[in-house]
Amino acid sequence: QVKALGRQGRLLEEDDPLMYALDRQPDDHNVTVRLCRGLSSSFVYPNGERLDGVRCDMICLQEELSPQRRELVLRHEWNHIRLYHGWMKGWANIALILYWWNPILWVAYYYFCRDLELACDERTLCDLAGPEERKQYAQTLVELAAGKMLWDVPLAFGECDAVPRVKAVVAWHEPKEWVKNAKWCAFALVFLFFVGGPQNIP
């Protein structure tokens, strides 16, 4: 039903000015953008549309948004695709279906979805030009992220509670290079701990 609602929207052409906000590279994903009326939230549907025999990601934007808000929301949804959040959430949904009776997993799923949105907000803030655009992004979060969990929408702009996201946007600053490298080192250490740890534990 969500996919059908998105397909009713107006498809943006490649030369549309709004499409230039995506900053796509030649090897980036195929993506289509549709403006839809009556959506409760803008969202991205991974592998949701087939054009010329090629399956591509579909971004559905609320047509009621102002042009400036529309560009900010589009950047956010595009970063979901760039960060492979659709793939990650697909596996999380499989785990949720297999262990639906486990309340701990439902709590973990909630925070997992919130982490996806926080990571996407951080990537979007890095792409924005200056403090004024970042201020507009925080205002857009306040206006559109109403604090409701949309379980039936794949990856939506207002999917998780807005309070921690707005606080993170306000407190955000350009990360230093050593912080980025430290994150990758920490990830590598955790990965090696689980993969290369002792195999035969009594």
Short mmCIF file of N, CA and C in Angstrom, two decimals, residues 73-190:
data_model
loop_
_atom_site.label_atom_id
_atom_site.label_comp_id
_atom_site.label_asym_id
_atom_site.label_seq_id
_atom_site.Cartn_x
_atom_site.Cartn_y
_atom_site.Cartn_z
N VAL A 73 14.74 17.60 3.20
CA VAL A 73 14.21 16.25 3.40
C VAL A 73 14.75 15.30 2.33
N LEU A 74 14.88 15.79 1.10
CA LEU A 74 15.42 14.95 0.03
C LEU A 74 16.87 14.56 0.33
N ARG A 75 17.66 15.50 0.83
CA ARG A 75 19.04 15.17 1.20
C ARG A 75 19.07 14.08 2.28
N HIS A 76 18.17 14.19 3.24
CA HIS A 76 18.11 13.21 4.32
C HIS A 76 17.78 11.82 3.77
N GLU A 77 16.76 11.73 2.93
CA GLU A 77 16.36 10.44 2.38
C GLU A 77 17.44 9.88 1.46
N TRP A 78 18.12 10.73 0.72
CA TRP A 78 19.19 10.28 -0.16
C TRP A 78 20.34 9.68 0.66
N ASN A 79 20.60 10.26 1.83
CA ASN A 79 21.66 9.72 2.67
C ASN A 79 21.28 8.36 3.27
N HIS A 80 20.00 8.09 3.44
CA HIS A 80 19.59 6.74 3.83
C HIS A 80 20.06 5.73 2.79
N ILE A 81 19.95 6.10 1.53
CA ILE A 81 20.37 5.20 0.45
C ILE A 81 21.89 5.08 0.42
N ARG A 82 22.58 6.20 0.56
CA ARG A 82 24.04 6.18 0.52
C ARG A 82 24.65 5.38 1.66
N LEU A 83 23.98 5.36 2.81
CA LEU A 83 24.49 4.63 3.97
C LEU A 83 23.96 3.20 4.07
N TYR A 84 23.23 2.75 3.04
CA TYR A 84 22.72 1.38 2.97
C TYR A 84 21.81 1.04 4.15
N HIS A 85 21.01 2.01 4.57
CA HIS A 85 20.10 1.76 5.69
C HIS A 85 18.97 0.83 5.31
N GLY A 86 18.57 0.82 4.05
CA GLY A 86 17.52 -0.10 3.63
C GLY A 86 17.94 -1.55 3.80
N TRP A 87 19.18 -1.84 3.44
CA TRP A 87 19.72 -3.19 3.60
C TRP A 87 19.80 -3.55 5.07
N MET A 88 20.29 -2.62 5.89
CA MET A 88 20.41 -2.89 7.33
C MET A 88 19.04 -3.13 7.96
N LYS A 89 18.08 -2.30 7.60
CA LYS A 89 16.77 -2.43 8.23
C LYS A 89 16.05 -3.68 7.74
N GLY A 90 16.36 -4.12 6.53
CA GLY A 90 15.77 -5.36 6.06
C GLY A 90 16.17 -6.55 6.92
N TRP A 91 17.47 -6.63 7.26
CA TRP A 91 17.92 -7.70 8.15
C TRP A 91 17.34 -7.55 9.54
N ALA A 92 17.22 -6.31 10.02
CA ALA A 92 16.62 -6.10 11.34
C ALA A 92 15.16 -6.54 11.35
N ASN A 93 14.45 -6.31 10.27
CA ASN A 93 13.05 -6.74 10.19
C ASN A 93 12.94 -8.26 10.20
N ILE A 94 13.89 -8.93 9.53
CA ILE A 94 13.87 -10.40 9.54
C ILE A 94 14.06 -10.92 10.96
N ALA A 95 15.02 -10.32 11.69
CA ALA A 95 15.24 -10.73 13.08
C ALA A 95 14.00 -10.47 13.93
N LEU A 96 13.33 -9.35 13.66
CA LEU A 96 12.13 -9.02 14.43
C LEU A 96 11.00 -10.00 14.15
N ILE A 97 10.89 -10.46 12.90
CA ILE A 97 9.85 -11.43 12.56
C ILE A 97 10.15 -12.79 13.20
N LEU A 98 11.42 -13.20 13.19
CA LEU A 98 11.78 -14.50 13.74
C LEU A 98 11.65 -14.55 15.26
N TYR A 99 11.92 -13.42 15.92
CA TYR A 99 11.89 -13.39 17.39
C TYR A 99 10.92 -12.33 17.88
N TRP A 100 9.72 -12.32 17.30
CA TRP A 100 8.73 -11.29 17.62
C TRP A 100 8.29 -11.35 19.08
N TRP A 101 8.45 -12.49 19.73
CA TRP A 101 8.01 -12.67 21.11
C TRP A 101 9.00 -12.11 22.12
N ASN A 102 10.16 -11.69 21.68
CA ASN A 102 11.21 -11.22 22.59
C ASN A 102 11.09 -9.71 22.80
N PRO A 103 10.72 -9.26 23.99
CA PRO A 103 10.56 -7.81 24.21
C PRO A 103 11.88 -7.05 24.12
N ILE A 104 13.00 -7.71 24.46
CA ILE A 104 14.30 -7.03 24.37
C ILE A 104 14.61 -6.66 22.92
N LEU A 105 14.23 -7.54 22.00
CA LEU A 105 14.49 -7.26 20.59
C LEU A 105 13.67 -6.08 20.09
N TRP A 106 12.44 -5.92 20.59
CA TRP A 106 11.63 -4.77 20.19
C TRP A 106 12.25 -3.47 20.69
N VAL A 107 12.79 -3.49 21.90
CA VAL A 107 13.47 -2.30 22.43
C VAL A 107 14.71 -2.02 21.61
N ALA A 108 15.48 -3.08 21.29
CA ALA A 108 16.68 -2.91 20.48
C ALA A 108 16.33 -2.38 19.09
N TYR A 109 15.23 -2.85 18.53
CA TYR A 109 14.81 -2.40 17.20
C TYR A 109 14.47 -0.91 17.22
N TYR A 110 13.83 -0.47 18.29
CA TYR A 110 13.49 0.95 18.40
C TYR A 110 14.75 1.81 18.40
N TYR A 111 15.73 1.43 19.23
CA TYR A 111 16.96 2.22 19.30
C TYR A 111 17.80 2.06 18.04
N PHE A 112 17.70 0.92 17.39
CA PHE A 112 18.38 0.73 16.11
C PHE A 112 17.84 1.70 15.07
N CYS A 113 16.51 1.84 15.00
CA CYS A 113 15.91 2.78 14.05
C CYS A 113 16.30 4.21 14.39
N ARG A 114 16.37 4.53 15.67
CA ARG A 114 16.77 5.88 16.05
C ARG A 114 18.23 6.15 15.69
N ASP A 115 19.08 5.13 15.83
CA ASP A 115 20.49 5.30 15.44
C ASP A 115 20.63 5.52 13.95
N LEU A 116 19.79 4.85 13.15
CA LEU A 116 19.82 5.08 11.71
C LEU A 116 19.49 6.54 11.39
N GLU A 117 18.47 7.07 12.06
CA GLU A 117 18.08 8.45 11.81
C GLU A 117 19.16 9.43 12.27
N LEU A 118 19.79 9.15 13.42
CA LEU A 118 20.85 10.02 13.91
C LEU A 118 22.05 10.01 12.97
N ALA A 119 22.41 8.83 12.47
CA ALA A 119 23.52 8.73 11.52
C ALA A 119 23.20 9.47 10.23
N CYS A 120 21.95 9.38 9.80
CA CYS A 120 21.55 10.07 8.58
C CYS A 120 21.53 11.58 8.79
N ASP A 121 21.08 12.04 9.96
CA ASP A 121 21.12 13.47 10.27
C ASP A 121 22.56 13.99 10.26
N GLU A 122 23.48 13.21 10.84
CA GLU A 122 24.88 13.63 10.89
C GLU A 122 25.48 13.75 9.50
N ARG A 123 25.17 12.77 8.65
CA ARG A 123 25.68 12.82 7.27
C ARG A 123 25.10 14.00 6.51
N THR A 124 23.83 14.29 6.74
CA THR A 124 23.19 15.42 6.06
C THR A 124 23.79 16.74 6.52
N LEU A 125 24.06 16.87 7.82
CA LEU A 125 24.68 18.10 8.33
C LEU A 125 26.06 18.31 7.73
N CYS A 126 26.80 17.22 7.52
CA CYS A 126 28.11 17.34 6.89
C CYS A 126 28.00 17.86 5.46
N ASP A 127 26.90 17.53 4.78
CA ASP A 127 26.72 17.93 3.39
C ASP A 127 26.24 19.37 3.25
N LEU A 128 25.62 19.92 4.29
CA LEU A 128 25.07 21.27 4.20
C LEU A 128 26.18 22.31 4.22
N ALA A 129 25.89 23.45 3.60
CA ALA A 129 26.93 24.45 3.36
C ALA A 129 27.30 25.25 4.60
N GLY A 130 26.32 25.73 5.35
CA GLY A 130 26.64 26.64 6.45
C GLY A 130 25.69 26.51 7.61
N PRO A 131 25.89 27.32 8.64
CA PRO A 131 25.06 27.23 9.86
C PRO A 131 23.60 27.56 9.61
N GLU A 132 23.32 28.42 8.63
CA GLU A 132 21.93 28.79 8.37
C GLU A 132 21.14 27.59 7.85
N GLU A 133 21.74 26.82 6.96
CA GLU A 133 21.06 25.63 6.46
C GLU A 133 20.89 24.59 7.56
N ARG A 134 21.87 24.48 8.45
CA ARG A 134 21.74 23.54 9.56
C ARG A 134 20.64 23.97 10.51
N LYS A 135 20.48 25.29 10.69
CA LYS A 135 19.39 25.79 11.51
C LYS A 135 18.05 25.46 10.88
N GLN A 136 17.95 25.61 9.56
CA GLN A 136 16.73 25.26 8.86
C GLN A 136 16.44 23.76 8.99
N TYR A 137 17.49 22.95 8.98
CA TYR A 137 17.31 21.51 9.11
C TYR A 137 16.73 21.16 10.47
N ALA A 138 17.23 21.80 11.54
CA ALA A 138 16.70 21.57 12.88
C ALA A 138 15.24 22.00 12.96
N GLN A 139 14.91 23.15 12.35
CA GLN A 139 13.52 23.60 12.36
C GLN A 139 12.63 22.63 11.60
N THR A 140 13.14 22.06 10.51
CA THR A 140 12.36 21.09 9.76
C THR A 140 12.09 19.85 10.59
N LEU A 141 13.08 19.42 11.36
CA LEU A 141 12.88 18.27 12.25
C LEU A 141 11.78 18.56 13.27
N VAL A 142 11.81 19.75 13.85
CA VAL A 142 10.81 20.11 14.85
C VAL A 142 9.42 20.10 14.24
N GLU A 143 9.30 20.60 13.02
CA GLU A 143 7.99 20.72 12.38
C GLU A 143 7.45 19.37 11.90
N LEU A 144 8.33 18.52 11.37
CA LEU A 144 7.86 17.31 10.69
C LEU A 144 7.98 16.05 11.52
N ALA A 145 9.00 15.96 12.38
CA ALA A 145 9.17 14.75 13.18
C ALA A 145 8.31 14.88 14.43
N ALA A 146 7.15 14.31 14.38
CA ALA A 146 6.14 14.52 15.41
C ALA A 146 6.27 13.57 16.59
N GLY A 147 7.33 12.78 16.64
CA GLY A 147 7.51 11.87 17.76
C GLY A 147 6.70 10.60 17.66
N LYS A 148 6.33 10.20 16.46
CA LYS A 148 5.54 8.98 16.32
C LYS A 148 6.37 7.94 15.57
N MET A 149 6.18 6.70 15.92
CA MET A 149 6.89 5.61 15.30
C MET A 149 6.04 5.04 14.18
N LEU A 150 6.50 5.16 12.94
CA LEU A 150 5.75 4.68 11.79
C LEU A 150 6.26 3.29 11.44
N TRP A 151 5.64 2.28 12.02
CA TRP A 151 6.13 0.91 11.82
C TRP A 151 5.92 0.44 10.39
N ASP A 152 4.95 1.01 9.67
CA ASP A 152 4.65 0.50 8.34
C ASP A 152 5.42 1.22 7.25
N VAL A 153 6.28 2.17 7.58
CA VAL A 153 7.03 2.92 6.58
C VAL A 153 8.49 2.48 6.63
N PRO A 154 9.11 2.17 5.50
CA PRO A 154 10.48 1.64 5.51
C PRO A 154 11.49 2.57 6.17
N LEU A 155 11.72 3.73 5.62
CA LEU A 155 12.68 4.68 6.18
C LEU A 155 12.09 6.07 5.99
N ALA A 156 11.57 6.65 7.07
CA ALA A 156 10.83 7.89 6.96
C ALA A 156 11.55 9.02 7.68
N PHE A 157 11.29 10.27 7.22
CA PHE A 157 11.96 11.42 7.81
C PHE A 157 11.57 11.60 9.27
N GLY A 158 10.30 11.45 9.60
CA GLY A 158 9.83 11.64 10.97
C GLY A 158 9.58 10.33 11.68
N GLU A 159 10.41 9.33 11.41
CA GLU A 159 10.11 7.99 11.90
C GLU A 159 10.34 7.85 13.39
N CYS A 160 11.36 8.47 13.95
CA CYS A 160 11.68 8.32 15.36
C CYS A 160 11.50 9.63 16.09
N ASP A 161 11.49 9.56 17.44
CA ASP A 161 11.22 10.74 18.25
C ASP A 161 12.18 11.86 17.93
N ALA A 162 11.65 13.07 17.91
CA ALA A 162 12.41 14.21 17.42
C ALA A 162 13.33 14.81 18.47
N VAL A 163 13.05 14.60 19.76
CA VAL A 163 13.80 15.30 20.81
C VAL A 163 15.30 14.99 20.75
N PRO A 164 15.72 13.71 20.77
CA PRO A 164 17.17 13.47 20.71
C PRO A 164 17.78 13.88 19.39
N ARG A 165 17.01 13.82 18.31
CA ARG A 165 17.55 14.20 17.01
C ARG A 165 17.78 15.71 16.93
N VAL A 166 16.83 16.49 17.44
CA VAL A 166 17.01 17.94 17.43
C VAL A 166 18.17 18.34 18.34
N LYS A 167 18.29 17.70 19.51
CA LYS A 167 19.42 17.99 20.39
C LYS A 167 20.74 17.67 19.71
N ALA A 168 20.78 16.55 19.00
CA ALA A 168 22.02 16.18 18.31
C ALA A 168 22.35 17.16 17.19
N VAL A 169 21.33 17.65 16.49
CA VAL A 169 21.57 18.61 15.41
C VAL A 169 22.08 19.93 15.97
N VAL A 170 21.49 20.37 17.08
CA VAL A 170 21.92 21.64 17.67
C VAL A 170 23.35 21.54 18.20
N ALA A 171 23.70 20.40 18.78
CA ALA A 171 25.03 20.23 19.36
C ALA A 171 26.07 19.77 18.35
N TRP A 172 25.69 19.58 17.11
CA TRP A 172 26.60 19.02 16.11
C TRP A 172 27.71 19.99 15.76
N HIS A 173 28.91 19.46 15.54
CA HIS A 173 30.03 20.24 15.02
C HIS A 173 30.84 19.35 14.09
N GLU A 174 31.59 19.97 13.22
CA GLU A 174 32.36 19.22 12.23
C GLU A 174 33.35 18.29 12.94
N PRO A 175 33.25 16.96 12.72
CA PRO A 175 34.16 16.04 13.41
C PRO A 175 35.58 16.19 12.90
N LYS A 176 36.52 16.04 13.82
CA LYS A 176 37.93 16.11 13.44
C LYS A 176 38.37 14.80 12.80
N GLU A 177 39.47 14.88 12.07
CA GLU A 177 39.94 13.72 11.32
C GLU A 177 40.31 12.56 12.24
N TRP A 178 40.93 12.85 13.39
CA TRP A 178 41.35 11.77 14.28
C TRP A 178 40.15 11.07 14.91
N VAL A 179 39.03 11.80 15.05
CA VAL A 179 37.83 11.17 15.59
C VAL A 179 37.28 10.15 14.59
N LYS A 180 37.28 10.52 13.31
CA LYS A 180 36.81 9.58 12.28
C LYS A 180 37.68 8.33 12.25
N ASN A 181 39.01 8.52 12.31
CA ASN A 181 39.90 7.37 12.29
C ASN A 181 39.73 6.50 13.53
N ALA A 182 39.49 7.14 14.69
CA ALA A 182 39.29 6.38 15.93
C ALA A 182 38.04 5.52 15.86
N LYS A 183 36.99 6.03 15.21
CA LYS A 183 35.77 5.24 15.08
C LYS A 183 36.02 3.98 14.25
N TRP A 184 36.77 4.13 13.15
CA TRP A 184 37.07 2.97 12.32
C TRP A 184 37.96 1.97 13.05
N CYS A 185 38.90 2.46 13.84
CA CYS A 185 39.76 1.56 14.61
C CYS A 185 38.95 0.80 15.66
N ALA A 186 38.04 1.49 16.32
CA ALA A 186 37.20 0.84 17.32
C ALA A 186 36.32 -0.24 16.67
N PHE A 187 35.79 0.08 15.50
CA PHE A 187 34.98 -0.90 14.78
C PHE A 187 35.81 -2.13 14.41
N ALA A 188 37.04 -1.90 13.93
CA ALA A 188 37.91 -3.02 13.55
C ALA A 188 38.26 -3.88 14.75
N LEU A 189 38.52 -3.25 15.92
CA LEU A 189 38.85 -4.01 17.11
C LEU A 189 37.68 -4.87 17.59
N VAL A 190 36.48 -4.29 17.56
CA VAL A 190 35.30 -5.06 17.96
C VAL A 190 35.06 -6.21 17.00
#
